[in-house]
mmCIF file of C-alpha atoms and ligand atoms in Angstrom:
data_model
loop_
_atom_site.group_PDB
_atom_site.id
_atom_site.type_symbol
_atom_site.label_atom_id
_atom_site.label_comp_id
_atom_site.label_asym_id
_atom_site.label_seq_id
_atom_site.Cartn_x
_atom_site.Cartn_y
_atom_site.Cartn_z
ATOM 1 C CA MET E 241 -2.661 4.772 12.724
ATOM 2 C CA ILE E 242 -4.394 1.419 12.052
ATOM 3 C CA GLN E 243 -6.309 -0.580 14.632
ATOM 4 C CA PHE E 244 -8.235 -3.784 14.063
ATOM 5 C CA TYR E 245 -10.455 -4.993 16.906
ATOM 6 C CA ASN E 246 -11.634 -8.609 16.637
ATOM 7 C CA VAL E 247 -12.107 -8.290 12.887
ATOM 8 C CA SER E 248 -13.554 -11.152 10.860
ATOM 9 C CA LYS E 249 -14.502 -11.202 7.204
ATOM 10 C CA VAL E 250 -16.737 -13.874 5.734
ATOM 11 C CA TYR E 251 -17.402 -13.477 1.991
ATOM 12 C CA GLU E 252 -20.871 -14.097 0.551
ATOM 13 C CA ASN E 253 -19.822 -17.588 -0.568
ATOM 14 C CA GLY E 254 -19.091 -18.495 3.064
ATOM 15 C CA VAL E 255 -15.286 -18.289 2.840
ATOM 16 C CA LYS E 256 -13.844 -16.988 6.101
ATOM 17 C CA ALA E 257 -10.927 -14.899 4.791
ATOM 18 C CA VAL E 258 -10.031 -13.145 8.072
ATOM 19 C CA SER E 259 -10.739 -14.534 11.562
ATOM 20 C CA ASP E 260 -10.824 -12.468 14.726
ATOM 21 C CA ILE E 261 -7.834 -10.250 13.998
ATOM 22 C CA THR E 262 -6.711 -7.673 16.544
ATOM 23 C CA LEU E 263 -3.820 -5.554 15.327
ATOM 24 C CA HIS E 264 -2.235 -2.153 15.916
ATOM 25 C CA ILE E 265 0.124 -0.363 13.543
ATOM 26 C CA LYS E 266 1.651 2.907 14.742
ATOM 27 C CA LYS E 267 2.526 5.991 12.729
ATOM 28 C CA GLY E 268 5.951 5.670 11.103
ATOM 29 C CA GLU E 269 6.139 1.874 11.218
ATOM 30 C CA PHE E 270 7.319 -0.293 8.317
ATOM 31 C CA VAL E 271 5.439 -3.593 8.381
ATOM 32 C CA PHE E 272 5.769 -6.654 6.167
ATOM 33 C CA LEU E 273 2.647 -8.784 5.775
ATOM 34 C CA VAL E 274 3.540 -12.362 4.882
ATOM 35 C CA GLY E 275 1.807 -15.706 4.546
ATOM 36 C CA PRO E 276 0.852 -18.202 1.852
ATOM 37 C CA SER E 277 -1.546 -17.441 -0.969
ATOM 38 C CA GLY E 278 -5.097 -17.444 0.390
ATOM 39 C CA ALA E 279 -4.000 -16.496 3.929
ATOM 40 C CA GLY E 280 -6.062 -13.290 3.897
ATOM 41 C CA LYS E 281 -3.453 -10.614 3.089
ATOM 42 C CA SER E 282 -5.430 -8.978 0.286
ATOM 43 C CA THR E 283 -8.603 -9.054 2.363
ATOM 44 C CA LEU E 284 -6.829 -7.331 5.258
ATOM 45 C CA ILE E 285 -5.595 -4.629 2.844
ATOM 46 C CA LYS E 286 -9.100 -4.209 1.389
ATOM 47 C CA LEU E 287 -10.511 -3.788 4.899
ATOM 48 C CA ILE E 288 -8.112 -0.875 5.549
ATOM 49 C CA PHE E 289 -8.944 0.789 2.217
ATOM 50 C CA ARG E 290 -12.651 0.080 2.935
ATOM 51 C CA GLU E 291 -13.059 -1.840 -0.296
ATOM 52 C CA GLU E 292 -14.605 -4.519 1.934
ATOM 53 C CA LEU E 293 -16.471 -4.126 5.219
ATOM 54 C CA PRO E 294 -15.831 -6.566 8.075
ATOM 55 C CA THR E 295 -18.488 -9.092 9.012
ATOM 56 C CA ARG E 296 -17.556 -8.542 12.668
ATOM 57 C CA GLY E 297 -15.293 -6.170 14.550
ATOM 58 C CA GLN E 298 -14.081 -2.614 14.046
ATOM 59 C CA VAL E 299 -11.361 -1.055 11.896
ATOM 60 C CA MET E 300 -9.873 2.320 12.836
ATOM 61 C CA PHE E 301 -7.717 4.400 10.511
ATOM 62 C CA SER E 302 -6.168 7.696 11.616
ATOM 63 C CA GLY E 303 -8.487 7.972 14.607
ATOM 64 C CA LYS E 304 -11.704 7.219 12.702
ATOM 65 C CA ASN E 305 -13.897 4.162 12.779
ATOM 66 C CA ILE E 306 -14.026 3.405 9.069
ATOM 67 C CA VAL E 307 -16.722 0.750 9.420
ATOM 68 C CA ARG E 308 -19.194 3.293 10.760
ATOM 69 C CA MET E 309 -17.936 6.065 8.480
ATOM 70 C CA ARG E 310 -20.475 7.660 6.124
ATOM 71 C CA GLY E 311 -20.069 6.852 2.444
ATOM 72 C CA ARG E 312 -19.276 10.457 1.535
ATOM 73 C CA GLU E 313 -16.332 10.488 3.995
ATOM 74 C CA VAL E 314 -14.682 7.500 2.307
ATOM 75 C CA PRO E 315 -12.916 9.386 -0.525
ATOM 76 C CA TYR E 316 -11.299 11.733 2.018
ATOM 77 C CA MET E 317 -10.097 8.776 4.058
ATOM 78 C CA ARG E 318 -8.685 7.065 0.922
ATOM 79 C CA ARG E 319 -6.736 10.181 -0.004
ATOM 80 C CA LYS E 320 -4.611 9.587 3.093
ATOM 81 C CA ILE E 321 -3.608 6.171 1.720
ATOM 82 C CA GLY E 322 -1.329 5.608 -1.269
ATOM 83 C CA MET E 323 -1.729 2.254 -3.013
ATOM 84 C CA VAL E 324 1.106 0.488 -4.862
ATOM 85 C CA PHE E 325 0.390 -2.662 -6.863
ATOM 86 C CA GLN E 326 2.376 -5.606 -8.187
ATOM 87 C CA ASP E 327 1.050 -4.934 -11.705
ATOM 88 C CA PHE E 328 1.510 -1.112 -11.483
ATOM 89 C CA ARG E 329 -1.974 -0.267 -12.857
ATOM 90 C CA LEU E 330 -0.790 2.729 -14.835
ATOM 91 C CA LEU E 331 -2.903 4.319 -17.521
ATOM 92 C CA GLN E 332 -1.127 3.129 -20.679
ATOM 93 C CA GLN E 333 -2.037 6.123 -22.865
ATOM 94 C CA LYS E 334 -0.792 8.644 -20.291
ATOM 95 C CA THR E 335 2.826 9.655 -19.669
ATOM 96 C CA ALA E 336 4.588 9.240 -16.323
ATOM 97 C CA ALA E 337 3.776 12.848 -15.408
ATOM 98 C CA GLU E 338 0.159 12.522 -16.562
ATOM 99 C CA ASN E 339 -0.344 9.356 -14.521
ATOM 100 C CA VAL E 340 0.884 11.142 -11.397
ATOM 101 C CA ALA E 341 -1.090 14.295 -12.212
ATOM 102 C CA PHE E 342 -4.257 12.221 -12.608
ATOM 103 C CA ALA E 343 -4.087 11.101 -8.970
ATOM 104 C CA LEU E 344 -4.070 14.794 -7.969
ATOM 105 C CA GLU E 345 -6.751 15.856 -10.441
ATOM 106 C CA ILE E 346 -9.281 13.415 -8.982
ATOM 107 C CA THR E 347 -8.788 15.073 -5.579
ATOM 108 C CA GLY E 348 -9.576 18.482 -7.065
ATOM 109 C CA ALA E 349 -6.040 19.890 -6.808
ATOM 110 C CA SER E 350 -5.423 23.182 -8.609
ATOM 111 C CA ARG E 351 -3.313 23.394 -11.770
ATOM 112 C CA LYS E 352 -0.767 25.345 -9.784
ATOM 113 C CA GLU E 353 -0.473 22.585 -7.155
ATOM 114 C CA ILE E 354 -0.242 19.938 -9.883
ATOM 115 C CA ARG E 355 2.579 21.848 -11.621
ATOM 116 C CA ARG E 356 4.483 21.973 -8.335
ATOM 117 C CA LEU E 357 3.757 18.516 -6.873
ATOM 118 C CA VAL E 358 4.099 16.241 -9.923
ATOM 119 C CA PRO E 359 7.764 17.072 -10.710
ATOM 120 C CA GLU E 360 8.549 16.895 -6.985
ATOM 121 C CA ALA E 361 7.084 13.369 -6.697
ATOM 122 C CA LEU E 362 8.791 12.164 -9.892
ATOM 123 C CA GLU E 363 12.113 13.557 -8.708
ATOM 124 C CA GLN E 364 11.718 11.831 -5.344
ATOM 125 C CA VAL E 365 11.390 8.448 -7.069
ATOM 126 C CA GLY E 366 14.370 9.111 -9.369
ATOM 127 C CA LEU E 367 12.461 9.732 -12.606
ATOM 128 C CA LYS E 368 13.680 13.235 -13.416
ATOM 129 C CA GLY E 369 14.017 13.408 -17.200
ATOM 130 C CA LYS E 370 11.515 10.573 -17.799
ATOM 131 C CA GLU E 371 8.380 12.650 -17.216
ATOM 132 C CA ASP E 372 7.125 12.351 -20.791
ATOM 133 C CA LEU E 373 7.586 8.598 -21.299
ATOM 134 C CA LEU E 374 4.587 6.303 -21.650
ATOM 135 C CA PRO E 375 4.440 3.150 -19.486
ATOM 136 C CA GLY E 376 5.186 1.051 -22.582
ATOM 137 C CA GLN E 377 8.462 2.953 -23.020
ATOM 138 C CA MET E 378 9.628 2.257 -19.457
ATOM 139 C CA SER E 379 11.194 -0.747 -17.722
ATOM 140 C CA GLY E 380 9.266 -2.556 -14.996
ATOM 141 C CA GLY E 381 11.283 -0.805 -12.310
ATOM 142 C CA GLU E 382 10.565 2.605 -13.860
ATOM 143 C CA GLN E 383 6.864 1.809 -14.090
ATOM 144 C CA GLN E 384 6.869 0.840 -10.415
ATOM 145 C CA ARG E 385 8.551 4.182 -9.638
ATOM 146 C CA VAL E 386 5.710 5.959 -11.428
ATOM 147 C CA CYS E 387 3.236 3.928 -9.382
ATOM 148 C CA ILE E 388 5.078 4.997 -6.197
ATOM 149 C CA ALA E 389 5.157 8.648 -7.313
ATOM 150 C CA ARG E 390 1.396 8.454 -7.873
ATOM 151 C CA ALA E 391 0.984 6.987 -4.386
ATOM 152 C CA ILE E 392 3.067 9.664 -2.626
ATOM 153 C CA VAL E 393 1.976 12.747 -4.570
ATOM 154 C CA ASN E 394 -1.013 13.301 -2.257
ATOM 155 C CA LYS E 395 1.362 13.112 0.736
ATOM 156 C CA PRO E 396 -0.479 10.176 2.316
ATOM 157 C CA LEU E 397 -0.134 9.053 5.949
ATOM 158 C CA LEU E 398 0.071 5.420 4.853
ATOM 159 C CA ILE E 399 1.368 3.516 1.836
ATOM 160 C CA ILE E 400 -0.086 0.077 1.241
ATOM 161 C CA ALA E 401 2.015 -1.914 -1.203
ATOM 162 C CA ASP E 402 0.630 -5.250 -2.410
ATOM 163 C CA GLU E 403 3.615 -7.368 -3.540
ATOM 164 C CA PRO E 404 5.334 -4.366 -5.131
ATOM 165 C CA THR E 405 8.405 -6.342 -6.229
ATOM 166 C CA GLY E 406 6.463 -9.374 -7.476
ATOM 167 C CA ASN E 407 7.117 -8.540 -11.143
ATOM 168 C CA LEU E 408 10.675 -7.219 -10.755
ATOM 169 C CA ASP E 409 14.093 -8.862 -10.940
ATOM 170 C CA PRO E 410 16.182 -9.011 -7.738
ATOM 171 C CA ASN E 411 18.352 -5.934 -8.443
ATOM 172 C CA THR E 412 15.395 -3.779 -9.409
ATOM 173 C CA SER E 413 13.499 -5.068 -6.369
ATOM 174 C CA TRP E 414 16.277 -3.812 -4.105
ATOM 175 C CA GLU E 415 16.229 -0.376 -5.756
ATOM 176 C CA ILE E 416 12.489 -0.188 -5.179
ATOM 177 C CA MET E 417 12.915 -1.287 -1.544
ATOM 178 C CA THR E 418 15.508 1.462 -1.026
ATOM 179 C CA LEU E 419 12.926 3.932 -2.270
ATOM 180 C CA PHE E 420 10.276 2.620 0.139
ATOM 181 C CA GLN E 421 12.759 2.931 2.991
ATOM 182 C CA ASP E 422 13.470 6.576 2.030
ATOM 183 C CA ILE E 423 9.742 7.293 2.021
ATOM 184 C CA ASN E 424 9.376 5.589 5.410
ATOM 185 C CA ARG E 425 12.280 7.604 6.863
ATOM 186 C CA ARG E 426 10.452 10.764 5.871
ATOM 187 C CA GLY E 427 7.628 9.631 8.174
ATOM 188 C CA THR E 428 5.150 7.724 6.012
ATOM 189 C CA THR E 429 3.845 4.477 7.486
ATOM 190 C CA ILE E 430 4.273 1.472 5.165
ATOM 191 C CA LEU E 431 2.363 -1.800 5.081
ATOM 192 C CA MET E 432 3.731 -4.187 2.450
ATOM 193 C CA SER E 433 2.548 -7.663 1.560
ATOM 194 C CA THR E 434 5.336 -9.706 0.031
ATOM 195 C CA HIS E 435 6.720 -13.118 -0.856
ATOM 196 C CA ALA E 436 10.265 -11.727 -1.200
ATOM 197 C CA SER E 437 11.888 -13.738 1.583
ATOM 198 C CA GLU E 438 15.408 -12.386 1.031
ATOM 199 C CA ILE E 439 14.209 -8.793 1.319
ATOM 200 C CA VAL E 440 12.246 -9.483 4.512
ATOM 201 C CA ASN E 441 15.152 -11.395 6.050
ATOM 202 C CA THR E 442 17.650 -8.651 5.239
ATOM 203 C CA LEU E 443 15.655 -5.570 6.289
ATOM 204 C CA LYS E 444 14.566 -6.905 9.713
ATOM 205 C CA LYS E 445 11.342 -4.918 9.965
ATOM 206 C CA ARG E 446 8.192 -5.847 11.844
ATOM 207 C CA VAL E 447 6.700 -8.988 10.293
ATOM 208 C CA ILE E 448 3.052 -10.005 10.606
ATOM 209 C CA GLU E 449 2.318 -13.512 9.331
ATOM 210 C CA LEU E 450 -1.180 -14.588 8.376
ATOM 211 C CA SER E 451 -2.268 -18.188 7.969
ATOM 212 C CA SER E 452 -5.841 -19.217 7.163
ATOM 213 C CA GLY E 453 -7.088 -15.760 8.128
ATOM 214 C CA SER E 454 -5.393 -15.577 11.529
ATOM 215 C CA ILE E 455 -2.275 -13.771 12.747
ATOM 216 C CA VAL E 456 0.124 -16.586 13.624
ATOM 217 C CA ARG E 457 3.164 -14.361 14.214
ATOM 218 C CA ASP E 458 3.841 -10.662 14.870
ATOM 219 C CA GLU E 459 7.502 -9.851 15.527
ATOM 220 C CA GLU E 460 9.738 -6.810 15.585
ATOM 221 C CA SER E 461 12.846 -7.394 13.413
ATOM 222 C CA GLY E 462 11.228 -10.526 12.075
ATOM 223 C CA VAL E 463 12.166 -12.914 9.297
ATOM 224 C CA TYR E 464 10.112 -14.218 6.384
ATOM 225 C CA ARG E 465 9.571 -17.638 7.901
ATOM 226 C CA ASN E 466 10.713 -19.107 11.193
ATOM 227 C CA GLU E 467 12.496 -22.435 10.916
ATOM 228 C CA LEU E 468 10.522 -25.263 12.480
HETATM 229 P P1 LIG R 202 -4.085 -13.628 0.088
HETATM 230 O O1 LIG R 202 -4.080 -12.189 -0.331
HETATM 231 O O2 LIG R 202 -3.276 -13.894 1.307
HETATM 232 O O3 LIG R 202 -3.769 -14.557 -1.025
HETATM 233 P P2 LIG R 202 -6.987 -13.325 0.114
HETATM 234 O O4 LIG R 202 -7.382 -12.306 1.108
HETATM 235 O O5 LIG R 202 -6.979 -12.965 -1.323
HETATM 236 O O6 LIG R 202 -5.591 -13.967 0.537
HETATM 237 O O7 LIG R 202 -7.947 -14.592 0.262
HETATM 238 C C1 LIG R 202 -8.319 -15.174 1.498
HETATM 239 C C2 LIG R 202 -9.421 -16.184 1.247
HETATM 240 O O8 LIG R 202 -10.609 -15.492 0.849
HETATM 241 C C3 LIG R 202 -9.107 -17.164 0.125
HETATM 242 O O9 LIG R 202 -9.686 -18.399 0.472
HETATM 243 C C4 LIG R 202 -9.814 -16.548 -1.071
HETATM 244 O O10 LIG R 202 -10.169 -17.537 -2.009
HETATM 245 C C5 LIG R 202 -11.035 -15.924 -0.434
HETATM 246 N N1 LIG R 202 -11.523 -14.737 -1.143
HETATM 247 C C6 LIG R 202 -10.823 -13.617 -1.444
HETATM 248 N N2 LIG R 202 -11.609 -12.712 -2.046
HETATM 249 C C7 LIG R 202 -12.837 -13.264 -2.139
HETATM 250 C C8 LIG R 202 -14.095 -12.811 -2.655
HETATM 251 N N3 LIG R 202 -14.257 -11.608 -3.201
HETATM 252 N N4 LIG R 202 -15.155 -13.657 -2.564
HETATM 253 C C9 LIG R 202 -15.001 -14.874 -2.017
HETATM 254 N N5 LIG R 202 -13.867 -15.353 -1.488
HETATM 255 C C10 LIG R 202 -12.796 -14.564 -1.560
HETATM 256 P P1 LIG R 203 -8.100 0.819 -10.329
HETATM 257 O O1 LIG R 203 -8.272 -0.306 -11.309
HETATM 258 O O2 LIG R 203 -7.214 0.440 -9.181
HETATM 259 O O3 LIG R 203 -9.381 1.466 -9.899
HETATM 260 P P2 LIG R 203 -7.643 3.340 -11.693
HETATM 261 O O4 LIG R 203 -6.838 3.533 -12.938
HETATM 262 O O5 LIG R 203 -9.110 3.533 -11.732
HETATM 263 O O6 LIG R 203 -7.250 1.905 -11.142
HETATM 264 O O7 LIG R 203 -7.085 4.301 -10.557
HETATM 265 C C1 LIG R 203 -5.807 4.866 -10.656
HETATM 266 C C2 LIG R 203 -5.153 4.785 -9.314
HETATM 267 O O8 LIG R 203 -5.781 5.642 -8.379
HETATM 268 C C3 LIG R 203 -5.253 3.430 -8.655
HETATM 269 O O9 LIG R 203 -4.354 2.513 -9.161
HETATM 270 C C4 LIG R 203 -4.996 3.758 -7.211
HETATM 271 O O10 LIG R 203 -3.627 3.977 -6.940
HETATM 272 C C5 LIG R 203 -5.717 5.069 -7.084
HETATM 273 N N1 LIG R 203 -7.074 4.866 -6.620
HETATM 274 C C6 LIG R 203 -8.021 4.054 -7.130
HETATM 275 N N2 LIG R 203 -9.173 4.199 -6.464
HETATM 276 C C7 LIG R 203 -8.923 5.129 -5.512
HETATM 277 C C8 LIG R 203 -9.698 5.734 -4.523
HETATM 278 N N3 LIG R 203 -10.964 5.433 -4.367
HETATM 279 N N4 LIG R 203 -9.130 6.656 -3.754
HETATM 280 C C9 LIG R 203 -7.838 6.995 -3.897
HETATM 281 N N5 LIG R 203 -7.049 6.469 -4.831
HETATM 282 C C10 LIG R 203 -7.589 5.547 -5.630
#
């Protein structure tokens, strides 16, 4: 699903954020991306979403070289990726249902499809009955569920979640992780950056650790940090 071949990213100011990364993630995997602040996690995510282009190397997503991809193909590629953020990024003046519907509207979905898919996505994340609430009327966990519903409503191949439990208390974080595992079991690949060591240590998924822009560890059933 995702392949990086000798990818490096040097920003205009000369900072080398990612150094010679080669990486393969297969369809259906659940991968935690860990490492200290500044290690290059966000840059790696931006390279997959093509928000940044690599300075060297190639990035493949779903069989396509996204570095060489034409600009007009990019929106179609991004539709196959659902993004989930630490700070939710919901539209504050829109209800839960309207936030999810908006993600479909921008892809040109019909009103009929929107009427069918929005309630389905909200039900899948456990928000049946909360469709008409505004973000300000919801708890953090509920807002993150809306964010996840928005990410899955287009039925993406991949979910990229950037510290999705970073603003949530431990119990709510576990509820959200259960939801991500359900989504993964239904076949969606998940790449999640996180600092939640207890979650990583308990779930025993593949762990990729970045440090100063390099992959320093890539383990099946890994832990958050190996003891020295
Ligand atoms: P992480 O997500 O692991 O915290 P980042 O990918 O955000 O790491 O950052 C990696 C390095 O690249 C850091 O040194 C950061 O300061 C730098 N960096 C990130 N984005 C930019 C940018 N747009 N321009 C310049 N340097 C950047
Ligand atoms: P952002 O500040 O992230 O651009 P928006 O409110 O403009 O937020 O976008 C709403 C949501 O749509 C985003 O949070 C993200 O989940 C999704 N999104 C943003 N840009 C794209 C894109 N180019 N393709 C697909 N989905 C996108």
